[in-house]
Amino acid sequence: MAVQLFVTCLVDALRPEVGEATVAVLEAVGDEVEFPPAQTCCGQPAFNAGFTAEAADLAARTVRLLDATEGPIVLPSGSCTDFLVHHAPRLLADGPDAEAARRVAARCRELTQYLVDDRGAELTVEVDGPITYHPSCHGLRNLGIAAQPAALLAGCERAELAGGEREVCCGFGGLFSVELPQVSGAMLARKLDALEAVGPAVLCGGDVSCLLHLEGGLRRRGSEIRVAHLAELLAESL
């Protein structure tokens, strides 16, 4: 089937290889990937910063663009998916784009949701050594994404964080890490301590934002743990 790839700002600007891997994985399950070239930011950063009017303008533009397409809208990001599914319809509820926002929200799927829940894809990650999965906050708490990555990593040796550390925020939190850098840094240090204690070969996740934050901390510590988006590991395992 035809699917629309909404690639997200951070993937486009900082980790385009994640977008390329997403295309490879979607094509491997038999999809024709279309990319609306006029796509820009969905509006989430402005929304998180409290600029509601600006966020609504960006959301409306994105909604109109995506509503003119057909098929599932797939995003390699839990946070941007959450924004388009939950927040954009609320921002636009009283305006002319309300119905379009609801239609687009119903079509948006985070990558692992789409692969496991919608396509029933029998894909598995193959890596050398143990792997740790980091569940990003928006994906886990707002979209309920947990079983889907676990299914895709079922064949891997896992290095799980001790106690409740697995689901603790890494400290990125979008603008939170800019506005409260000391708190963010302390949260990152706690997460990295827990990660290094179990010693994985690979750290993976579904959001480039969190992965960049974690990778930066690891590199400053001199760690050799590889950090990769789950889409990259899937593409390498095809």
PDB file of C-alpha atoms in Angstrom:
ATOM      1  CA  MET A   1       0.000   0.000   0.000  1.00  0.00           C
ATOM      2  CA  ALA A   2       1.013   3.634  -0.251  1.00  0.00           C
ATOM      3  CA  VAL A   3       2.171   5.238   2.988  1.00  0.00           C
ATOM      4  CA  GLN A   4       3.115   8.818   3.706  1.00  0.00           C
ATOM      5  CA  LEU A   5       6.425   9.403   5.478  1.00  0.00           C
ATOM      6  CA  PHE A   6       6.440  12.359   7.863  1.00  0.00           C
ATOM      7  CA  VAL A   7      10.127  12.390   8.606  1.00  0.00           C
ATOM      8  CA  THR A   8      10.288  14.991  11.460  1.00  0.00           C
ATOM      9  CA  CYS A   9      12.642  17.950  11.834  1.00  0.00           C
ATOM     10  CA  LEU A  10      15.445  16.282  13.782  1.00  0.00           C
ATOM     11  CA  VAL A  11      15.657  13.344  11.397  1.00  0.00           C
ATOM     12  CA  ASP A  12      15.707  15.696   8.421  1.00  0.00           C
ATOM     13  CA  ALA A  13      18.295  18.077   9.879  1.00  0.00           C
ATOM     14  CA  LEU A  14      20.511  15.867  12.051  1.00  0.00           C
ATOM     15  CA  ARG A  15      19.975  12.161  11.338  1.00  0.00           C
ATOM     16  CA  PRO A  16      18.781  11.724   7.746  1.00  0.00           C
ATOM     17  CA  GLU A  17      20.063   8.156   7.810  1.00  0.00           C
ATOM     18  CA  VAL A  18      17.135   7.341  10.120  1.00  0.00           C
ATOM     19  CA  GLY A  19      14.755   8.546   7.424  1.00  0.00           C
ATOM     20  CA  GLU A  20      16.550   6.447   4.822  1.00  0.00           C
ATOM     21  CA  ALA A  21      16.366   3.412   7.094  1.00  0.00           C
ATOM     22  CA  THR A  22      12.652   3.997   7.644  1.00  0.00           C
ATOM     23  CA  VAL A  23      12.067   4.006   3.899  1.00  0.00           C
ATOM     24  CA  ALA A  24      14.058   0.781   3.502  1.00  0.00           C
ATOM     25  CA  VAL A  25      12.052  -0.961   6.228  1.00  0.00           C
ATOM     26  CA  LEU A  26       8.690   0.197   4.863  1.00  0.00           C
ATOM     27  CA  GLU A  27       9.628  -0.927   1.371  1.00  0.00           C
ATOM     28  CA  ALA A  28      10.741  -4.283   2.781  1.00  0.00           C
ATOM     29  CA  VAL A  29       7.219  -4.941   4.065  1.00  0.00           C
ATOM     30  CA  GLY A  30       5.792  -4.124   0.651  1.00  0.00           C
ATOM     31  CA  ASP A  31       4.816  -0.472   0.977  1.00  0.00           C
ATOM     32  CA  GLU A  32       5.246   2.295  -1.555  1.00  0.00           C
ATOM     33  CA  VAL A  33       6.644   5.217   0.402  1.00  0.00           C
ATOM     34  CA  GLU A  34       5.496   8.688  -0.555  1.00  0.00           C
ATOM     35  CA  PHE A  35       7.029  11.849   0.877  1.00  0.00           C
ATOM     36  CA  PRO A  36       5.045  15.099   0.819  1.00  0.00           C
ATOM     37  CA  PRO A  37       7.951  17.446  -0.033  1.00  0.00           C
ATOM     38  CA  ALA A  38       6.357  20.577   1.438  1.00  0.00           C
ATOM     39  CA  GLN A  39       6.329  19.150   4.969  1.00  0.00           C
ATOM     40  CA  THR A  40       7.956  21.209   7.700  1.00  0.00           C
ATOM     41  CA  CYS A  41       7.704  21.258  11.508  1.00  0.00           C
ATOM     42  CA  CYS A  42       4.456  19.880  12.925  1.00  0.00           C
ATOM     43  CA  GLY A  43       4.359  22.611  15.573  1.00  0.00           C
ATOM     44  CA  GLN A  44       5.426  20.646  18.636  1.00  0.00           C
ATOM     45  CA  PRO A  45       8.398  22.837  19.730  1.00  0.00           C
ATOM     46  CA  ALA A  46       6.287  26.006  19.640  1.00  0.00           C
ATOM     47  CA  PHE A  47       3.537  24.205  21.547  1.00  0.00           C
ATOM     48  CA  ASN A  48       5.967  23.001  24.218  1.00  0.00           C
ATOM     49  CA  ALA A  49       7.305  26.542  24.597  1.00  0.00           C
ATOM     50  CA  GLY A  50       3.833  27.947  25.181  1.00  0.00           C
ATOM     51  CA  PHE A  51       3.464  29.675  21.805  1.00  0.00           C
ATOM     52  CA  THR A  52      -0.002  28.308  21.177  1.00  0.00           C
ATOM     53  CA  ALA A  53      -0.943  30.528  18.243  1.00  0.00           C
ATOM     54  CA  GLU A  54       2.283  29.784  16.384  1.00  0.00           C
ATOM     55  CA  ALA A  55       1.906  26.068  17.117  1.00  0.00           C
ATOM     56  CA  ALA A  56      -1.646  26.134  15.772  1.00  0.00           C
ATOM     57  CA  ASP A  57      -0.472  27.812  12.558  1.00  0.00           C
ATOM     58  CA  LEU A  58       2.184  25.155  11.988  1.00  0.00           C
ATOM     59  CA  ALA A  59      -0.203  22.353  12.911  1.00  0.00           C
ATOM     60  CA  ALA A  60      -2.839  23.679  10.500  1.00  0.00           C
ATOM     61  CA  ARG A  61      -0.321  23.830   7.677  1.00  0.00           C
ATOM     62  CA  THR A  62       0.824  20.280   8.376  1.00  0.00           C
ATOM     63  CA  VAL A  63      -2.723  18.980   8.688  1.00  0.00           C
ATOM     64  CA  ARG A  64      -3.787  20.508   5.376  1.00  0.00           C
ATOM     65  CA  LEU A  65      -0.726  19.055   3.653  1.00  0.00           C
ATOM     66  CA  LEU A  66      -1.234  15.540   5.029  1.00  0.00           C
ATOM     67  CA  ASP A  67      -5.002  15.567   4.610  1.00  0.00           C
ATOM     68  CA  ALA A  68      -4.486  15.933   0.854  1.00  0.00           C
ATOM     69  CA  THR A  69      -2.674  12.552   0.777  1.00  0.00           C
ATOM     70  CA  GLU A  70      -3.876   8.984   1.138  1.00  0.00           C
ATOM     71  CA  GLY A  71      -2.869   6.014   3.253  1.00  0.00           C
ATOM     72  CA  PRO A  72      -1.247   5.683   6.672  1.00  0.00           C
ATOM     73  CA  ILE A  73       1.055   8.473   7.836  1.00  0.00           C
ATOM     74  CA  VAL A  74       4.153   6.900   9.390  1.00  0.00           C
ATOM     75  CA  LEU A  75       6.560   8.754  11.676  1.00  0.00           C
ATOM     76  CA  PRO A  76       9.866   7.482  13.132  1.00  0.00           C
ATOM     77  CA  SER A  77       9.131   9.443  16.301  1.00  0.00           C
ATOM     78  CA  GLY A  78       6.795   8.937  19.215  1.00  0.00           C
ATOM     79  CA  SER A  79       6.834  12.608  20.214  1.00  0.00           C
ATOM     80  CA  CYS A  80       5.779  14.011  16.829  1.00  0.00           C
ATOM     81  CA  THR A  81       3.191  11.259  16.450  1.00  0.00           C
ATOM     82  CA  ASP A  82       1.786  12.164  19.854  1.00  0.00           C
ATOM     83  CA  PHE A  83       1.534  15.816  18.858  1.00  0.00           C
ATOM     84  CA  LEU A  84      -0.369  15.117  15.646  1.00  0.00           C
ATOM     85  CA  VAL A  85      -2.599  12.487  17.262  1.00  0.00           C
ATOM     86  CA  HIS A  86      -3.495  14.278  20.499  1.00  0.00           C
ATOM     87  CA  HIS A  87      -2.523  17.945  20.506  1.00  0.00           C
ATOM     88  CA  ALA A  88      -3.099  19.179  16.957  1.00  0.00           C
ATOM     89  CA  PRO A  89      -6.812  18.220  16.993  1.00  0.00           C
ATOM     90  CA  ARG A  90      -7.265  20.122  20.251  1.00  0.00           C
ATOM     91  CA  LEU A  91      -5.421  23.187  18.980  1.00  0.00           C
ATOM     92  CA  LEU A  92      -7.539  23.254  15.826  1.00  0.00           C
ATOM     93  CA  ALA A  93     -10.838  22.107  17.345  1.00  0.00           C
ATOM     94  CA  ASP A  94     -12.635  25.428  16.904  1.00  0.00           C
ATOM     95  CA  GLY A  95     -11.307  26.378  13.478  1.00  0.00           C
ATOM     96  CA  PRO A  96     -11.777  25.457   9.824  1.00  0.00           C
ATOM     97  CA  ASP A  97      -9.187  22.668  10.008  1.00  0.00           C
ATOM     98  CA  ALA A  98     -10.877  20.747  12.827  1.00  0.00           C
ATOM     99  CA  GLU A  99     -12.183  17.883  10.682  1.00  0.00           C
ATOM    100  CA  ALA A 100      -8.922  17.602   8.757  1.00  0.00           C
ATOM    101  CA  ALA A 101      -6.999  17.443  12.031  1.00  0.00           C
ATOM    102  CA  ARG A 102      -9.160  14.558  13.240  1.00  0.00           C
ATOM    103  CA  ARG A 103      -8.756  12.709   9.943  1.00  0.00           C
ATOM    104  CA  VAL A 104      -4.987  13.121   9.996  1.00  0.00           C
ATOM    105  CA  ALA A 105      -4.779  12.079  13.651  1.00  0.00           C
ATOM    106  CA  ALA A 106      -6.606   8.845  12.829  1.00  0.00           C
ATOM    107  CA  ARG A 107      -4.048   8.061  10.108  1.00  0.00           C
ATOM    108  CA  CYS A 108      -0.847   8.802  12.053  1.00  0.00           C
ATOM    109  CA  ARG A 109       1.179   5.855  13.269  1.00  0.00           C
ATOM    110  CA  GLU A 110       4.536   5.706  14.984  1.00  0.00           C
ATOM    111  CA  LEU A 111       6.839   3.385  13.037  1.00  0.00           C
ATOM    112  CA  THR A 112       6.799   0.405  15.418  1.00  0.00           C
ATOM    113  CA  GLN A 113       3.022   0.713  15.874  1.00  0.00           C
ATOM    114  CA  TYR A 114       2.599   0.549  12.138  1.00  0.00           C
ATOM    115  CA  LEU A 115       4.978  -2.358  11.583  1.00  0.00           C
ATOM    116  CA  VAL A 116       3.695  -4.564  14.411  1.00  0.00           C
ATOM    117  CA  ASP A 117       0.051  -3.602  14.935  1.00  0.00           C
ATOM    118  CA  ASP A 118      -1.010  -2.651  11.416  1.00  0.00           C
ATOM    119  CA  ARG A 119       1.206  -4.735   9.163  1.00  0.00           C
ATOM    120  CA  GLY A 120       1.988  -7.686  11.399  1.00  0.00           C
ATOM    121  CA  ALA A 121       5.505  -7.507  10.038  1.00  0.00           C
ATOM    122  CA  GLU A 122       7.731 -10.403  10.978  1.00  0.00           C
ATOM    123  CA  LEU A 123      10.860  -8.299  11.230  1.00  0.00           C
ATOM    124  CA  THR A 124      13.539  -8.855  13.846  1.00  0.00           C
ATOM    125  CA  VAL A 125      16.670  -6.999  14.828  1.00  0.00           C
ATOM    126  CA  GLU A 126      19.950  -8.864  14.700  1.00  0.00           C
ATOM    127  CA  VAL A 127      22.925  -7.332  16.514  1.00  0.00           C
ATOM    128  CA  ASP A 128      26.125  -8.605  18.081  1.00  0.00           C
ATOM    129  CA  GLY A 129      26.019  -8.358  21.835  1.00  0.00           C
ATOM    130  CA  PRO A 130      23.326  -7.288  24.301  1.00  0.00           C
ATOM    131  CA  ILE A 131      20.991  -4.417  23.518  1.00  0.00           C
ATOM    132  CA  THR A 132      19.150  -1.904  25.698  1.00  0.00           C
ATOM    133  CA  TYR A 133      15.949  -0.233  24.504  1.00  0.00           C
ATOM    134  CA  HIS A 134      15.154   3.266  25.751  1.00  0.00           C
ATOM    135  CA  PRO A 135      11.394   3.990  25.796  1.00  0.00           C
ATOM    136  CA  SER A 136      10.873   7.688  25.103  1.00  0.00           C
ATOM    137  CA  CYS A 137       8.328   9.403  27.311  1.00  0.00           C
ATOM    138  CA  HIS A 138       5.776  10.513  24.703  1.00  0.00           C
ATOM    139  CA  GLY A 139       5.746   7.158  22.962  1.00  0.00           C
ATOM    140  CA  LEU A 140       5.481   5.137  26.153  1.00  0.00           C
ATOM    141  CA  ARG A 141       3.120   7.283  28.195  1.00  0.00           C
ATOM    142  CA  ASN A 142       0.967   8.964  25.587  1.00  0.00           C
ATOM    143  CA  LEU A 143       0.857   6.344  22.834  1.00  0.00           C
ATOM    144  CA  GLY A 144       1.325   3.175  24.872  1.00  0.00           C
ATOM    145  CA  ILE A 145       4.268   2.004  22.798  1.00  0.00           C
ATOM    146  CA  ALA A 146       5.953  -0.858  24.658  1.00  0.00           C
ATOM    147  CA  ALA A 147       4.983  -4.238  23.219  1.00  0.00           C
ATOM    148  CA  GLN A 148       5.792  -3.195  19.649  1.00  0.00           C
ATOM    149  CA  PRO A 149       9.520  -2.506  20.095  1.00  0.00           C
ATOM    150  CA  ALA A 150       9.743  -5.582  22.308  1.00  0.00           C
ATOM    151  CA  ALA A 151       8.366  -7.693  19.462  1.00  0.00           C
ATOM    152  CA  LEU A 152      10.920  -6.309  17.015  1.00  0.00           C
ATOM    153  CA  LEU A 153      13.743  -6.965  19.494  1.00  0.00           C
ATOM    154  CA  ALA A 154      12.513 -10.411  20.543  1.00  0.00           C
ATOM    155  CA  GLY A 155      15.483 -12.222  19.043  1.00  0.00           C
ATOM    156  CA  CYS A 156      18.103 -10.031  20.728  1.00  0.00           C
ATOM    157  CA  GLU A 157      20.023 -10.551  23.918  1.00  0.00           C
ATOM    158  CA  ARG A 158      18.680  -7.826  26.193  1.00  0.00           C
ATOM    159  CA  ALA A 159      20.498  -5.778  28.807  1.00  0.00           C
ATOM    160  CA  GLU A 160      17.660  -4.366  30.877  1.00  0.00           C
ATOM    161  CA  LEU A 161      18.180  -1.486  33.268  1.00  0.00           C
ATOM    162  CA  ALA A 162      17.831  -2.329  36.946  1.00  0.00           C
ATOM    163  CA  GLY A 163      14.673  -1.608  38.903  1.00  0.00           C
ATOM    164  CA  GLY A 164      12.472   1.144  37.534  1.00  0.00           C
ATOM    165  CA  GLU A 165      15.286   2.930  35.696  1.00  0.00           C
ATOM    166  CA  ARG A 166      14.157   1.657  32.313  1.00  0.00           C
ATOM    167  CA  GLU A 167      11.154   3.971  32.144  1.00  0.00           C
ATOM    168  CA  VAL A 168      12.779   7.001  33.768  1.00  0.00           C
ATOM    169  CA  CYS A 169      13.115  10.061  31.519  1.00  0.00           C
ATOM    170  CA  CYS A 170      16.585  10.570  30.027  1.00  0.00           C
ATOM    171  CA  GLY A 171      16.399  14.284  30.774  1.00  0.00           C
ATOM    172  CA  PHE A 172      15.998  15.608  27.244  1.00  0.00           C
ATOM    173  CA  GLY A 173      12.353  16.639  27.315  1.00  0.00           C
ATOM    174  CA  GLY A 174      12.646  18.996  24.351  1.00  0.00           C
ATOM    175  CA  LEU A 175      12.951  22.581  25.586  1.00  0.00           C
ATOM    176  CA  PHE A 176      13.231  21.279  29.142  1.00  0.00           C
ATOM    177  CA  SER A 177      16.890  20.447  28.513  1.00  0.00           C
ATOM    178  CA  VAL A 178      17.514  24.031  27.352  1.00  0.00           C
ATOM    179  CA  GLU A 179      15.545  25.824  30.049  1.00  0.00           C
ATOM    180  CA  LEU A 180      16.718  23.629  32.951  1.00  0.00           C
ATOM    181  CA  PRO A 181      20.103  22.311  31.823  1.00  0.00           C
ATOM    182  CA  GLN A 182      21.352  21.415  35.313  1.00  0.00           C
ATOM    183  CA  VAL A 183      18.286  19.309  36.062  1.00  0.00           C
ATOM    184  CA  SER A 184      18.439  17.779  32.603  1.00  0.00           C
ATOM    185  CA  GLY A 185      22.122  16.959  33.053  1.00  0.00           C
ATOM    186  CA  ALA A 186      21.480  15.316  36.411  1.00  0.00           C
ATOM    187  CA  MET A 187      18.726  13.164  34.912  1.00  0.00           C
ATOM    188  CA  LEU A 188      21.022  12.221  32.033  1.00  0.00           C
ATOM    189  CA  ALA A 189      23.813  11.242  34.425  1.00  0.00           C
ATOM    190  CA  ARG A 190      21.446   8.983  36.367  1.00  0.00           C
ATOM    191  CA  LYS A 191      20.304   7.287  33.162  1.00  0.00           C
ATOM    192  CA  LEU A 192      23.862   6.838  31.896  1.00  0.00           C
ATOM    193  CA  ASP A 193      25.010   5.375  35.218  1.00  0.00           C
ATOM    194  CA  ALA A 194      22.235   2.796  35.011  1.00  0.00           C
ATOM    195  CA  LEU A 195      23.044   2.087  31.370  1.00  0.00           C
ATOM    196  CA  GLU A 196      26.755   1.609  31.929  1.00  0.00           C
ATOM    197  CA  ALA A 197      26.029  -0.691  34.872  1.00  0.00           C
ATOM    198  CA  VAL A 198      24.401  -3.252  32.560  1.00  0.00           C
ATOM    199  CA  GLY A 199      26.913  -2.732  29.740  1.00  0.00           C
ATOM    200  CA  PRO A 200      25.021  -3.140  26.462  1.00  0.00           C
ATOM    201  CA  ALA A 201      26.758  -3.177  23.107  1.00  0.00           C
ATOM    202  CA  VAL A 202      23.909  -1.137  21.606  1.00  0.00           C
ATOM    203  CA  LEU A 203      21.436   1.406  22.947  1.00  0.00           C
ATOM    204  CA  CYS A 204      18.407   1.893  20.722  1.00  0.00           C
ATOM    205  CA  GLY A 205      15.160   3.807  20.790  1.00  0.00           C
ATOM    206  CA  GLY A 206      12.430   5.309  18.669  1.00  0.00           C
ATOM    207  CA  ASP A 207      13.095   9.044  19.005  1.00  0.00           C
ATOM    208  CA  VAL A 208      16.144  10.795  17.572  1.00  0.00           C
ATOM    209  CA  SER A 209      15.812  13.559  20.171  1.00  0.00           C
ATOM    210  CA  CYS A 210      16.381  11.277  23.158  1.00  0.00           C
ATOM    211  CA  LEU A 211      19.029   9.290  21.328  1.00  0.00           C
ATOM    212  CA  LEU A 212      21.063  12.411  20.497  1.00  0.00           C
ATOM    213  CA  HIS A 213      20.880  13.465  24.144  1.00  0.00           C
ATOM    214  CA  LEU A 214      21.972  10.044  25.377  1.00  0.00           C
ATOM    215  CA  GLU A 215      24.675   9.661  22.754  1.00  0.00           C
ATOM    216  CA  GLY A 216      26.148  13.037  23.618  1.00  0.00           C
ATOM    217  CA  GLY A 217      26.417  12.023  27.261  1.00  0.00           C
ATOM    218  CA  LEU A 218      27.983   8.684  26.401  1.00  0.00           C
ATOM    219  CA  ARG A 219      30.555  10.211  24.078  1.00  0.00           C
ATOM    220  CA  ARG A 220      31.586  12.759  26.701  1.00  0.00           C
ATOM    221  CA  ARG A 221      32.205   9.816  29.038  1.00  0.00           C
ATOM    222  CA  GLY A 222      34.309   8.064  26.421  1.00  0.00           C
ATOM    223  CA  SER A 223      31.824   5.192  26.131  1.00  0.00           C
ATOM    224  CA  GLU A 224      31.884   2.914  23.104  1.00  0.00           C
ATOM    225  CA  ILE A 225      28.216   1.906  23.412  1.00  0.00           C
ATOM    226  CA  ARG A 226      26.643   2.275  19.990  1.00  0.00           C
ATOM    227  CA  VAL A 227      23.498   4.415  19.847  1.00  0.00           C
ATOM    228  CA  ALA A 228      21.032   3.753  17.019  1.00  0.00           C
ATOM    229  CA  HIS A 229      17.414   4.341  16.088  1.00  0.00           C
ATOM    230  CA  LEU A 230      15.397   1.154  15.913  1.00  0.00           C
ATOM    231  CA  ALA A 231      14.719   1.833  12.223  1.00  0.00           C
ATOM    232  CA  GLU A 232      18.461   1.711  11.543  1.00  0.00           C
ATOM    233  CA  LEU A 233      18.835  -1.656  13.266  1.00  0.00           C
ATOM    234  CA  LEU A 234      15.847  -3.055  11.389  1.00  0.00           C
ATOM    235  CA  ALA A 235      17.225  -1.859   8.057  1.00  0.00           C
ATOM    236  CA  GLU A 236      20.626  -3.378   8.791  1.00  0.00           C
ATOM    237  CA  SER A 237      18.973  -6.706   9.661  1.00  0.00           C
ATOM    238  CA  LEU A 238      16.949  -7.038   6.457  1.00  0.00           C
TER     239      LEU A 238
END
